[in-house]
Amino acid sequence: IAGITQAPTSQILAAGRRMTLRCTQDMRHNAMYWYRQDLGLGLRLIHYSNTAGTTGKGEVPDGYSVSRANTDDFPLTLASAVPSQTSVYFCASSESTSSYNEQFFGPGTRLTVL
Amino acid sequence: GENVEQHPSTLSVQEGDSAVIKCTYSDSASNYFPWYKQELGKRPQLIIDIRSNVGEKKDQRIAVTLNKTAKHFSLHITETQPEDSAVYFCAASPLSGGYNKLIFGAGTRLAVHP
């Protein structure tokens, strides 16, 4: 049972380059999320998806885009990376979007933008 | 919007002592308060949660208390062990946006010394 996976594990990227972080879950969860984790700031929501075909903006969406073509996959794209996007990125999923649903996190992607 | 403050940012205790981490939230409509534990280099994992209609919840050595009037909630770990060393995040889920939105605190780094 894989649960939720992310790729790549880590990446060093030149500023201005385009990058897609991949996230896949096999739990048939309806809701998926992307967070970034920065020291001293906790986890901040970038984008979310209630169900396949729908997406929404979180707290810090600027510079990022997402798509949800099917239930399992939720890629995060940086169209033109900047150094301030250096962070650890976590994908998460939950059974539904209602409150009380545990969010399960992936292993994370460490991204460095130079 | 919702804001969650977490204190202390670091906490050092001797093995066997108790540890308490406190969080305050701003949105009185928040109704769900999970706590996540993140070991070094690992993903965040849910350890306990509490709903707004409950004042206290226990799970072995871990307990969470909620004071809705004061808008604060706390994590209590008794008989601490070295394996409790990790970063702990509190979160609050406000009733807005129609999805399972979590606003996280900045985290508390707990060190348990043998």
mmCIF file with all atom_site columns, C-alpha atoms in Angstrom:
data_model
loop_
_atom_site.group_PDB
_atom_site.id
_atom_site.type_symbol
_atom_site.label_atom_id
_atom_site.label_alt_id
_atom_site.label_comp_id
_atom_site.label_asym_id
_atom_site.label_entity_id
_atom_site.label_seq_id
_atom_site.pdbx_PDB_ins_code
_atom_site.Cartn_x
_atom_site.Cartn_y
_atom_site.Cartn_z
_atom_site.occupancy
_atom_site.B_iso_or_equiv
_atom_site.pdbx_formal_charge
_atom_site.auth_seq_id
_atom_site.auth_comp_id
_atom_site.auth_asym_id
_atom_site.auth_atom_id
_atom_site.pdbx_PDB_model_num
ATOM 1   C CA . ILE A 1 1   ? 0.000   0.000  0.000   1.00 0.00 ? 1   ILE A CA 1
ATOM 2   C CA . ALA A 1 2   ? 1.672   3.210  -1.141  1.00 0.00 ? 2   ALA A CA 1
ATOM 3   C CA . GLY A 1 3   ? -0.755  5.769  0.262   1.00 0.00 ? 3   GLY A CA 1
ATOM 4   C CA . ILE A 1 4   ? 0.442   9.075  -1.069  1.00 0.00 ? 4   ILE A CA 1
ATOM 5   C CA . THR A 1 5   ? 3.661   9.559  -3.022  1.00 0.00 ? 5   THR A CA 1
ATOM 6   C CA . GLN A 1 6   ? 5.558   12.558 -4.312  1.00 0.00 ? 6   GLN A CA 1
ATOM 7   C CA . ALA A 1 7   ? 8.256   13.034 -6.933  1.00 0.00 ? 7   ALA A CA 1
ATOM 8   C CA . PRO A 1 8   ? 10.962  14.099 -7.082  1.00 0.00 ? 8   PRO A CA 1
ATOM 9   C CA . THR A 1 9   ? 12.347  13.711 -3.566  1.00 0.00 ? 9   THR A CA 1
ATOM 10  C CA . SER A 1 10  ? 14.518  16.754 -4.065  1.00 0.00 ? 10  SER A CA 1
ATOM 11  C CA . GLN A 1 11  ? 15.410  19.127 -6.867  1.00 0.00 ? 11  GLN A CA 1
ATOM 12  C CA . ILE A 1 12  ? 17.762  22.015 -7.490  1.00 0.00 ? 12  ILE A CA 1
ATOM 13  C CA . LEU A 1 13  ? 16.373  24.408 -10.050 1.00 0.00 ? 13  LEU A CA 1
ATOM 14  C CA . ALA A 1 14  ? 17.658  27.520 -11.783 1.00 0.00 ? 14  ALA A CA 1
ATOM 15  C CA . ALA A 1 15  ? 15.532  30.630 -11.371 1.00 0.00 ? 15  ALA A CA 1
ATOM 16  C CA . GLY A 1 16  ? 13.177  31.170 -14.278 1.00 0.00 ? 16  GLY A CA 1
ATOM 17  C CA . ARG A 1 17  ? 12.791  27.478 -15.040 1.00 0.00 ? 17  ARG A CA 1
ATOM 18  C CA . ARG A 1 18  ? 9.479   25.659 -15.082 1.00 0.00 ? 18  ARG A CA 1
ATOM 19  C CA . MET A 1 19  ? 8.994   22.786 -12.659 1.00 0.00 ? 19  MET A CA 1
ATOM 20  C CA . THR A 1 20  ? 6.193   20.332 -11.923 1.00 0.00 ? 20  THR A CA 1
ATOM 21  C CA . LEU A 1 21  ? 6.002   18.498 -8.614  1.00 0.00 ? 21  LEU A CA 1
ATOM 22  C CA . ARG A 1 22  ? 4.051   15.289 -8.824  1.00 0.00 ? 22  ARG A CA 1
ATOM 23  C CA . CYS A 1 23  ? 1.652   13.833 -6.268  1.00 0.00 ? 23  CYS A CA 1
ATOM 24  C CA . THR A 1 24  ? -0.278  10.582 -6.491  1.00 0.00 ? 24  THR A CA 1
ATOM 25  C CA . GLN A 1 25  ? -2.557  8.874  -3.984  1.00 0.00 ? 25  GLN A CA 1
ATOM 26  C CA . ASP A 1 26  ? -4.140  5.436  -4.148  1.00 0.00 ? 26  ASP A CA 1
ATOM 27  C CA . MET A 1 27  ? -6.632  5.856  -1.313  1.00 0.00 ? 27  MET A CA 1
ATOM 28  C CA . ARG A 1 28  ? -9.408  7.165  -3.599  1.00 0.00 ? 28  ARG A CA 1
ATOM 29  C CA . HIS A 1 29  ? -9.559  10.328 -1.527  1.00 0.00 ? 29  HIS A CA 1
ATOM 30  C CA . ASN A 1 30  ? -11.667 13.106 -2.967  1.00 0.00 ? 30  ASN A CA 1
ATOM 31  C CA . ALA A 1 31  ? -9.721  16.035 -1.534  1.00 0.00 ? 31  ALA A CA 1
ATOM 32  C CA . MET A 1 32  ? -6.079  16.895 -2.143  1.00 0.00 ? 32  MET A CA 1
ATOM 33  C CA . TYR A 1 33  ? -3.853  19.735 -1.005  1.00 0.00 ? 33  TYR A CA 1
ATOM 34  C CA . TRP A 1 34  ? -0.446  21.308 -1.569  1.00 0.00 ? 34  TRP A CA 1
ATOM 35  C CA . TYR A 1 35  ? 1.445   22.921 1.302   1.00 0.00 ? 35  TYR A CA 1
ATOM 36  C CA . ARG A 1 36  ? 4.822   24.546 1.590   1.00 0.00 ? 36  ARG A CA 1
ATOM 37  C CA . GLN A 1 37  ? 6.828   24.286 4.783   1.00 0.00 ? 37  GLN A CA 1
ATOM 38  C CA . ASP A 1 38  ? 9.274   26.996 5.754   1.00 0.00 ? 38  ASP A CA 1
ATOM 39  C CA . LEU A 1 39  ? 11.203  27.254 8.992   1.00 0.00 ? 39  LEU A CA 1
ATOM 40  C CA . GLY A 1 40  ? 9.293   29.268 11.561  1.00 0.00 ? 40  GLY A CA 1
ATOM 41  C CA . LEU A 1 41  ? 6.173   29.485 9.411   1.00 0.00 ? 41  LEU A CA 1
ATOM 42  C CA . GLY A 1 42  ? 4.697   26.038 9.733   1.00 0.00 ? 42  GLY A CA 1
ATOM 43  C CA . LEU A 1 43  ? 2.702   24.611 6.848   1.00 0.00 ? 43  LEU A CA 1
ATOM 44  C CA . ARG A 1 44  ? 0.916   27.006 4.504   1.00 0.00 ? 44  ARG A CA 1
ATOM 45  C CA . LEU A 1 45  ? -1.712  25.931 1.994   1.00 0.00 ? 45  LEU A CA 1
ATOM 46  C CA . ILE A 1 46  ? -0.930  26.760 -1.636  1.00 0.00 ? 46  ILE A CA 1
ATOM 47  C CA . HIS A 1 47  ? -3.835  25.163 -3.545  1.00 0.00 ? 47  HIS A CA 1
ATOM 48  C CA . TYR A 1 48  ? -6.443  22.532 -2.899  1.00 0.00 ? 48  TYR A CA 1
ATOM 49  C CA . SER A 1 49  ? -8.911  20.384 -4.810  1.00 0.00 ? 49  SER A CA 1
ATOM 50  C CA . ASN A 1 50  ? -12.278 19.243 -3.450  1.00 0.00 ? 50  ASN A CA 1
ATOM 51  C CA . THR A 1 51  ? -12.729 16.617 -6.137  1.00 0.00 ? 51  THR A CA 1
ATOM 52  C CA . ALA A 1 52  ? -11.491 15.733 -9.605  1.00 0.00 ? 52  ALA A CA 1
ATOM 53  C CA . GLY A 1 53  ? -12.043 18.619 -11.997 1.00 0.00 ? 53  GLY A CA 1
ATOM 54  C CA . THR A 1 54  ? -12.088 21.362 -9.351  1.00 0.00 ? 54  THR A CA 1
ATOM 55  C CA . THR A 1 55  ? -9.314  23.393 -7.729  1.00 0.00 ? 55  THR A CA 1
ATOM 56  C CA . GLY A 1 56  ? -9.090  26.356 -5.399  1.00 0.00 ? 56  GLY A CA 1
ATOM 57  C CA . LYS A 1 57  ? -6.578  28.841 -4.008  1.00 0.00 ? 57  LYS A CA 1
ATOM 58  C CA . GLY A 1 58  ? -5.123  28.558 -0.532  1.00 0.00 ? 58  GLY A CA 1
ATOM 59  C CA . GLU A 1 59  ? -3.160  31.066 1.549   1.00 0.00 ? 59  GLU A CA 1
ATOM 60  C CA . VAL A 1 60  ? -0.118  31.468 -0.736  1.00 0.00 ? 60  VAL A CA 1
ATOM 61  C CA . PRO A 1 61  ? -1.151  30.638 -4.337  1.00 0.00 ? 61  PRO A CA 1
ATOM 62  C CA . ASP A 1 62  ? 0.881   33.222 -6.266  1.00 0.00 ? 62  ASP A CA 1
ATOM 63  C CA . GLY A 1 63  ? 3.441   31.703 -8.633  1.00 0.00 ? 63  GLY A CA 1
ATOM 64  C CA . TYR A 1 64  ? 1.853   28.238 -8.480  1.00 0.00 ? 64  TYR A CA 1
ATOM 65  C CA . SER A 1 65  ? -0.796  26.413 -10.484 1.00 0.00 ? 65  SER A CA 1
ATOM 66  C CA . VAL A 1 66  ? -2.468  23.032 -10.098 1.00 0.00 ? 66  VAL A CA 1
ATOM 67  C CA . SER A 1 67  ? -4.700  20.706 -12.050 1.00 0.00 ? 67  SER A CA 1
ATOM 68  C CA . ARG A 1 68  ? -6.866  17.738 -11.067 1.00 0.00 ? 68  ARG A CA 1
ATOM 69  C CA . ALA A 1 69  ? -7.636  15.698 -14.142 1.00 0.00 ? 69  ALA A CA 1
ATOM 70  C CA . ASN A 1 70  ? -8.451  12.556 -12.122 1.00 0.00 ? 70  ASN A CA 1
ATOM 71  C CA . THR A 1 71  ? -8.890  11.409 -8.531  1.00 0.00 ? 71  THR A CA 1
ATOM 72  C CA . ASP A 1 72  ? -5.369  10.104 -8.012  1.00 0.00 ? 72  ASP A CA 1
ATOM 73  C CA . ASP A 1 73  ? -3.072  12.846 -9.321  1.00 0.00 ? 73  ASP A CA 1
ATOM 74  C CA . PHE A 1 74  ? -2.588  16.450 -8.249  1.00 0.00 ? 74  PHE A CA 1
ATOM 75  C CA . PRO A 1 75  ? 0.501   18.052 -9.841  1.00 0.00 ? 75  PRO A CA 1
ATOM 76  C CA . LEU A 1 76  ? 1.837   21.434 -8.724  1.00 0.00 ? 76  LEU A CA 1
ATOM 77  C CA . THR A 1 77  ? 3.533   23.627 -11.326 1.00 0.00 ? 77  THR A CA 1
ATOM 78  C CA . LEU A 1 78  ? 5.904   26.534 -10.848 1.00 0.00 ? 78  LEU A CA 1
ATOM 79  C CA . ALA A 1 79  ? 5.736   28.376 -14.177 1.00 0.00 ? 79  ALA A CA 1
ATOM 80  C CA . SER A 1 80  ? 8.879   30.461 -13.601 1.00 0.00 ? 80  SER A CA 1
ATOM 81  C CA . ALA A 1 81  ? 10.650  29.562 -10.375 1.00 0.00 ? 81  ALA A CA 1
ATOM 82  C CA . VAL A 1 82  ? 12.052  32.253 -8.060  1.00 0.00 ? 82  VAL A CA 1
ATOM 83  C CA . PRO A 1 83  ? 14.416  31.843 -5.073  1.00 0.00 ? 83  PRO A CA 1
ATOM 84  C CA . SER A 1 84  ? 11.597  32.621 -2.591  1.00 0.00 ? 84  SER A CA 1
ATOM 85  C CA . GLN A 1 85  ? 9.970   29.368 -3.713  1.00 0.00 ? 85  GLN A CA 1
ATOM 86  C CA . THR A 1 86  ? 12.803  27.420 -2.102  1.00 0.00 ? 86  THR A CA 1
ATOM 87  C CA . SER A 1 87  ? 10.950  25.260 0.398   1.00 0.00 ? 87  SER A CA 1
ATOM 88  C CA . VAL A 1 88  ? 9.796   21.777 1.290   1.00 0.00 ? 88  VAL A CA 1
ATOM 89  C CA . TYR A 1 89  ? 6.542   20.953 -0.478  1.00 0.00 ? 89  TYR A CA 1
ATOM 90  C CA . PHE A 1 90  ? 4.034   18.510 0.948   1.00 0.00 ? 90  PHE A CA 1
ATOM 91  C CA . CYS A 1 91  ? 1.068   17.049 -0.839  1.00 0.00 ? 91  CYS A CA 1
ATOM 92  C CA . ALA A 1 92  ? -1.816  15.782 1.304   1.00 0.00 ? 92  ALA A CA 1
ATOM 93  C CA . SER A 1 93  ? -5.168  14.111 0.821   1.00 0.00 ? 93  SER A CA 1
ATOM 94  C CA . SER A 1 94  ? -8.325  13.511 2.811   1.00 0.00 ? 94  SER A CA 1
ATOM 95  C CA . GLU A 1 95  ? -11.379 11.383 2.248   1.00 0.00 ? 95  GLU A CA 1
ATOM 96  C CA . SER A 1 96  ? -13.605 14.399 1.770   1.00 0.00 ? 96  SER A CA 1
ATOM 97  C CA . THR A 1 97  ? -13.596 18.119 2.265   1.00 0.00 ? 97  THR A CA 1
ATOM 98  C CA . SER A 1 98  ? -15.749 18.163 5.352   1.00 0.00 ? 98  SER A CA 1
ATOM 99  C CA . SER A 1 99  ? -14.207 19.041 8.684   1.00 0.00 ? 99  SER A CA 1
ATOM 100 C CA . TYR A 1 100 ? -12.920 16.266 10.930  1.00 0.00 ? 100 TYR A CA 1
ATOM 101 C CA . ASN A 1 101 ? -11.316 14.412 8.026   1.00 0.00 ? 101 ASN A CA 1
ATOM 102 C CA . GLU A 1 102 ? -7.692  13.518 8.703   1.00 0.00 ? 102 GLU A CA 1
ATOM 103 C CA . GLN A 1 103 ? -5.260  14.846 6.146   1.00 0.00 ? 103 GLN A CA 1
ATOM 104 C CA . PHE A 1 104 ? -2.586  12.330 5.122   1.00 0.00 ? 104 PHE A CA 1
ATOM 105 C CA . PHE A 1 105 ? 0.716   13.781 3.978   1.00 0.00 ? 105 PHE A CA 1
ATOM 106 C CA . GLY A 1 106 ? 3.151   12.616 1.356   1.00 0.00 ? 106 GLY A CA 1
ATOM 107 C CA . PRO A 1 107 ? 6.905   12.352 2.037   1.00 0.00 ? 107 PRO A CA 1
ATOM 108 C CA . GLY A 1 108 ? 7.653   15.824 0.688   1.00 0.00 ? 108 GLY A CA 1
ATOM 109 C CA . THR A 1 109 ? 9.780   17.367 -2.069  1.00 0.00 ? 109 THR A CA 1
ATOM 110 C CA . ARG A 1 110 ? 12.712  19.567 -1.125  1.00 0.00 ? 110 ARG A CA 1
ATOM 111 C CA . LEU A 1 111 ? 13.059  22.279 -3.774  1.00 0.00 ? 111 LEU A CA 1
ATOM 112 C CA . THR A 1 112 ? 15.957  24.693 -4.035  1.00 0.00 ? 112 THR A CA 1
ATOM 113 C CA . VAL A 1 113 ? 15.744  27.566 -6.502  1.00 0.00 ? 113 VAL A CA 1
ATOM 114 C CA . LEU A 1 114 ? 19.054  29.247 -7.252  1.00 0.00 ? 114 LEU A CA 1
ATOM 115 C CA . GLY B 2 1   ? -9.104  34.978 8.223   1.00 0.00 ? 1   GLY B CA 1
ATOM 116 C CA . GLU B 2 2   ? -8.021  32.410 10.762  1.00 0.00 ? 2   GLU B CA 1
ATOM 117 C CA . ASN B 2 3   ? -4.693  32.856 12.522  1.00 0.00 ? 3   ASN B CA 1
ATOM 118 C CA . VAL B 2 4   ? -3.088  30.252 14.782  1.00 0.00 ? 4   VAL B CA 1
ATOM 119 C CA . GLU B 2 5   ? -0.313  31.106 17.215  1.00 0.00 ? 5   GLU B CA 1
ATOM 120 C CA . GLN B 2 6   ? 1.730   28.361 18.867  1.00 0.00 ? 6   GLN B CA 1
ATOM 121 C CA . HIS B 2 7   ? 3.994   28.529 21.933  1.00 0.00 ? 7   HIS B CA 1
ATOM 122 C CA . PRO B 2 8   ? 6.694   27.789 22.812  1.00 0.00 ? 8   PRO B CA 1
ATOM 123 C CA . SER B 2 9   ? 8.738   27.497 19.630  1.00 0.00 ? 9   SER B CA 1
ATOM 124 C CA . THR B 2 10  ? 11.195  25.180 21.383  1.00 0.00 ? 10  THR B CA 1
ATOM 125 C CA . LEU B 2 11  ? 10.781  23.020 24.462  1.00 0.00 ? 11  LEU B CA 1
ATOM 126 C CA . SER B 2 12  ? 13.371  20.917 26.233  1.00 0.00 ? 12  SER B CA 1
ATOM 127 C CA . VAL B 2 13  ? 12.409  18.399 28.941  1.00 0.00 ? 13  VAL B CA 1
ATOM 128 C CA . GLN B 2 14  ? 13.942  15.497 30.804  1.00 0.00 ? 14  GLN B CA 1
ATOM 129 C CA . GLU B 2 15  ? 12.705  12.006 30.070  1.00 0.00 ? 15  GLU B CA 1
ATOM 130 C CA . GLY B 2 16  ? 9.703   11.244 32.258  1.00 0.00 ? 16  GLY B CA 1
ATOM 131 C CA . ASP B 2 17  ? 8.650   14.875 32.634  1.00 0.00 ? 17  ASP B CA 1
ATOM 132 C CA . SER B 2 18  ? 5.483   16.332 31.111  1.00 0.00 ? 18  SER B CA 1
ATOM 133 C CA . ALA B 2 19  ? 5.385   18.661 28.117  1.00 0.00 ? 19  ALA B CA 1
ATOM 134 C CA . VAL B 2 20  ? 2.693   21.201 27.286  1.00 0.00 ? 20  VAL B CA 1
ATOM 135 C CA . ILE B 2 21  ? 2.282   23.063 23.998  1.00 0.00 ? 21  ILE B CA 1
ATOM 136 C CA . LYS B 2 22  ? -0.303  25.819 23.668  1.00 0.00 ? 22  LYS B CA 1
ATOM 137 C CA . CYS B 2 23  ? -2.102  27.283 20.661  1.00 0.00 ? 23  CYS B CA 1
ATOM 138 C CA . THR B 2 24  ? -4.534  30.134 20.248  1.00 0.00 ? 24  THR B CA 1
ATOM 139 C CA . TYR B 2 25  ? -6.822  30.737 17.287  1.00 0.00 ? 25  TYR B CA 1
ATOM 140 C CA . SER B 2 26  ? -8.685  33.795 16.088  1.00 0.00 ? 26  SER B CA 1
ATOM 141 C CA . ASP B 2 27  ? -11.758 32.475 14.251  1.00 0.00 ? 27  ASP B CA 1
ATOM 142 C CA . SER B 2 28  ? -14.438 31.569 16.788  1.00 0.00 ? 28  SER B CA 1
ATOM 143 C CA . ALA B 2 29  ? -16.200 29.495 14.105  1.00 0.00 ? 29  ALA B CA 1
ATOM 144 C CA . SER B 2 30  ? -13.319 26.989 13.925  1.00 0.00 ? 30  SER B CA 1
ATOM 145 C CA . ASN B 2 31  ? -14.608 23.559 14.827  1.00 0.00 ? 31  ASN B CA 1
ATOM 146 C CA . TYR B 2 32  ? -11.767 21.069 14.479  1.00 0.00 ? 32  TYR B CA 1
ATOM 147 C CA . PHE B 2 33  ? -8.306  21.110 16.023  1.00 0.00 ? 33  PHE B CA 1
ATOM 148 C CA . PRO B 2 34  ? -5.772  18.440 15.031  1.00 0.00 ? 34  PRO B CA 1
ATOM 149 C CA . TRP B 2 35  ? -2.206  18.000 16.243  1.00 0.00 ? 35  TRP B CA 1
ATOM 150 C CA . TYR B 2 36  ? 0.515   16.683 13.945  1.00 0.00 ? 36  TYR B CA 1
ATOM 151 C CA . LYS B 2 37  ? 3.920   15.270 14.838  1.00 0.00 ? 37  LYS B CA 1
ATOM 152 C CA . GLN B 2 38  ? 6.801   15.592 12.407  1.00 0.00 ? 38  GLN B CA 1
ATOM 153 C CA . GLU B 2 39  ? 10.007  13.686 13.043  1.00 0.00 ? 39  GLU B CA 1
ATOM 154 C CA . LEU B 2 40  ? 13.202  14.928 11.447  1.00 0.00 ? 40  LEU B CA 1
ATOM 155 C CA . GLY B 2 41  ? 13.090  14.484 7.691   1.00 0.00 ? 41  GLY B CA 1
ATOM 156 C CA . LYS B 2 42  ? 9.680   12.830 7.792   1.00 0.00 ? 42  LYS B CA 1
ATOM 157 C CA . ARG B 2 43  ? 6.143   13.792 6.869   1.00 0.00 ? 43  ARG B CA 1
ATOM 158 C CA . PRO B 2 44  ? 3.671   15.273 9.405   1.00 0.00 ? 44  PRO B CA 1
ATOM 159 C CA . GLN B 2 45  ? 1.401   12.657 10.954  1.00 0.00 ? 45  GLN B CA 1
ATOM 160 C CA . LEU B 2 46  ? -1.785  13.141 12.938  1.00 0.00 ? 46  LEU B CA 1
ATOM 161 C CA . ILE B 2 47  ? -1.420  12.155 16.587  1.00 0.00 ? 47  ILE B CA 1
ATOM 162 C CA . ILE B 2 48  ? -4.649  13.428 18.120  1.00 0.00 ? 48  ILE B CA 1
ATOM 163 C CA . ASP B 2 49  ? -7.517  15.747 17.298  1.00 0.00 ? 49  ASP B CA 1
ATOM 164 C CA . ILE B 2 50  ? -10.477 17.337 19.041  1.00 0.00 ? 50  ILE B CA 1
ATOM 165 C CA . ARG B 2 51  ? -13.782 18.704 17.859  1.00 0.00 ? 51  ARG B CA 1
ATOM 166 C CA . SER B 2 52  ? -15.320 21.913 19.110  1.00 0.00 ? 52  SER B CA 1
ATOM 167 C CA . ASN B 2 53  ? -18.073 20.117 21.040  1.00 0.00 ? 53  ASN B CA 1
ATOM 168 C CA . VAL B 2 54  ? -15.542 18.323 23.257  1.00 0.00 ? 54  VAL B CA 1
ATOM 169 C CA . GLY B 2 55  ? -13.428 19.852 26.032  1.00 0.00 ? 55  GLY B CA 1
ATOM 170 C CA . GLU B 2 56  ? -10.797 17.175 26.442  1.00 0.00 ? 56  GLU B CA 1
ATOM 171 C CA . LYS B 2 57  ? -9.586  14.039 24.717  1.00 0.00 ? 57  LYS B CA 1
ATOM 172 C CA . LYS B 2 58  ? -6.980  11.500 25.807  1.00 0.00 ? 58  LYS B CA 1
ATOM 173 C CA . ASP B 2 59  ? -5.027  8.802  24.033  1.00 0.00 ? 59  ASP B CA 1
ATOM 174 C CA . GLN B 2 60  ? -2.569  6.997  26.309  1.00 0.00 ? 60  GLN B CA 1
ATOM 175 C CA . ARG B 2 61  ? 0.154   9.546  27.195  1.00 0.00 ? 61  ARG B CA 1
ATOM 176 C CA . ILE B 2 62  ? -1.267  12.272 24.989  1.00 0.00 ? 62  ILE B CA 1
ATOM 177 C CA . ALA B 2 63  ? -4.172  14.589 25.768  1.00 0.00 ? 63  ALA B CA 1
ATOM 178 C CA . VAL B 2 64  ? -5.629  17.674 24.181  1.00 0.00 ? 64  VAL B CA 1
ATOM 179 C CA . THR B 2 65  ? -7.774  20.292 25.901  1.00 0.00 ? 65  THR B CA 1
ATOM 180 C CA . LEU B 2 66  ? -9.926  22.950 24.272  1.00 0.00 ? 66  LEU B CA 1
ATOM 181 C CA . ASN B 2 67  ? -11.218 26.200 25.745  1.00 0.00 ? 67  ASN B CA 1
ATOM 182 C CA . LYS B 2 68  ? -13.630 27.656 23.210  1.00 0.00 ? 68  LYS B CA 1
ATOM 183 C CA . THR B 2 69  ? -14.338 30.765 25.246  1.00 0.00 ? 69  THR B CA 1
ATOM 184 C CA . ALA B 2 70  ? -10.683 31.714 25.396  1.00 0.00 ? 70  ALA B CA 1
ATOM 185 C CA . LYS B 2 71  ? -10.033 30.284 21.906  1.00 0.00 ? 71  LYS B CA 1
ATOM 186 C CA . HIS B 2 72  ? -7.075  28.212 22.922  1.00 0.00 ? 72  HIS B CA 1
ATOM 187 C CA . PHE B 2 73  ? -6.170  24.545 22.926  1.00 0.00 ? 73  PHE B CA 1
ATOM 188 C CA . SER B 2 74  ? -3.232  22.631 24.338  1.00 0.00 ? 74  SER B CA 1
ATOM 189 C CA . LEU B 2 75  ? -1.341  19.394 23.815  1.00 0.00 ? 75  LEU B CA 1
ATOM 190 C CA . HIS B 2 76  ? -0.199  17.548 26.930  1.00 0.00 ? 76  HIS B CA 1
ATOM 191 C CA . ILE B 2 77  ? 2.362   14.749 26.784  1.00 0.00 ? 77  ILE B CA 1
ATOM 192 C CA . THR B 2 78  ? 3.001   12.874 30.019  1.00 0.00 ? 78  THR B CA 1
ATOM 193 C CA . GLU B 2 79  ? 5.921   10.590 30.887  1.00 0.00 ? 79  GLU B CA 1
ATOM 194 C CA . THR B 2 80  ? 7.890   11.845 27.924  1.00 0.00 ? 80  THR B CA 1
ATOM 195 C CA . GLN B 2 81  ? 10.273  9.505  26.133  1.00 0.00 ? 81  GLN B CA 1
ATOM 196 C CA . PRO B 2 82  ? 13.166  10.225 23.748  1.00 0.00 ? 82  PRO B CA 1
ATOM 197 C CA . GLU B 2 83  ? 11.041  9.064  20.811  1.00 0.00 ? 83  GLU B CA 1
ATOM 198 C CA . ASP B 2 84  ? 8.647   11.945 21.551  1.00 0.00 ? 84  ASP B CA 1
ATOM 199 C CA . SER B 2 85  ? 11.367  14.299 20.268  1.00 0.00 ? 85  SER B CA 1
ATOM 200 C CA . ALA B 2 86  ? 9.958   15.934 17.135  1.00 0.00 ? 86  ALA B CA 1
ATOM 201 C CA . VAL B 2 87  ? 8.272   19.086 15.858  1.00 0.00 ? 87  VAL B CA 1
ATOM 202 C CA . TYR B 2 88  ? 4.626   19.360 16.826  1.00 0.00 ? 88  TYR B CA 1
ATOM 203 C CA . PHE B 2 89  ? 2.113   21.431 14.859  1.00 0.00 ? 89  PHE B CA 1
ATOM 204 C CA . CYS B 2 90  ? -1.327  22.491 15.978  1.00 0.00 ? 90  CYS B CA 1
ATOM 205 C CA . ALA B 2 91  ? -3.981  23.447 13.446  1.00 0.00 ? 91  ALA B CA 1
ATOM 206 C CA . ALA B 2 92  ? -7.466  24.881 13.354  1.00 0.00 ? 92  ALA B CA 1
ATOM 207 C CA . SER B 2 93  ? -10.162 24.311 10.779  1.00 0.00 ? 93  SER B CA 1
ATOM 208 C CA . PRO B 2 94  ? -12.406 27.326 10.207  1.00 0.00 ? 94  PRO B CA 1
ATOM 209 C CA . LEU B 2 95  ? -15.878 26.864 8.794   1.00 0.00 ? 95  LEU B CA 1
ATOM 210 C CA . SER B 2 96  ? -15.351 28.701 5.529   1.00 0.00 ? 96  SER B CA 1
ATOM 211 C CA . GLY B 2 97  ? -14.622 28.051 1.902   1.00 0.00 ? 97  GLY B CA 1
ATOM 212 C CA . GLY B 2 98  ? -16.468 24.760 1.779   1.00 0.00 ? 98  GLY B CA 1
ATOM 213 C CA . TYR B 2 99  ? -13.440 22.577 2.199   1.00 0.00 ? 99  TYR B CA 1
ATOM 214 C CA . ASN B 2 100 ? -11.335 20.956 4.882   1.00 0.00 ? 100 ASN B CA 1
ATOM 215 C CA . LYS B 2 101 ? -9.084  23.951 5.384   1.00 0.00 ? 101 LYS B CA 1
ATOM 216 C CA . LEU B 2 102 ? -6.379  23.706 8.017   1.00 0.00 ? 102 LEU B CA 1
ATOM 217 C CA . ILE B 2 103 ? -4.452  26.704 9.330   1.00 0.00 ? 103 ILE B CA 1
ATOM 218 C CA . PHE B 2 104 ? -1.272  25.561 11.058  1.00 0.00 ? 104 PHE B CA 1
ATOM 219 C CA . GLY B 2 105 ? 0.721   27.044 13.881  1.00 0.00 ? 105 GLY B CA 1
ATOM 220 C CA . ALA B 2 106 ? 4.443   27.656 13.349  1.00 0.00 ? 106 ALA B CA 1
ATOM 221 C CA . GLY B 2 107 ? 5.442   24.513 15.246  1.00 0.00 ? 107 GLY B CA 1
ATOM 222 C CA . THR B 2 108 ? 7.150   23.541 18.523  1.00 0.00 ? 108 THR B CA 1
ATOM 223 C CA . ARG B 2 109 ? 10.430  21.660 18.513  1.00 0.00 ? 109 ARG B CA 1
ATOM 224 C CA . LEU B 2 110 ? 10.349  19.267 21.481  1.00 0.00 ? 110 LEU B CA 1
ATOM 225 C CA . ALA B 2 111 ? 13.566  17.705 22.716  1.00 0.00 ? 111 ALA B CA 1
ATOM 226 C CA . VAL B 2 112 ? 13.366  14.944 25.325  1.00 0.00 ? 112 VAL B CA 1
ATOM 227 C CA . HIS B 2 113 ? 16.696  14.275 27.001  1.00 0.00 ? 113 HIS B CA 1
ATOM 228 C CA . PRO B 2 114 ? 17.481  10.858 28.521  1.00 0.00 ? 114 PRO B CA 1
#
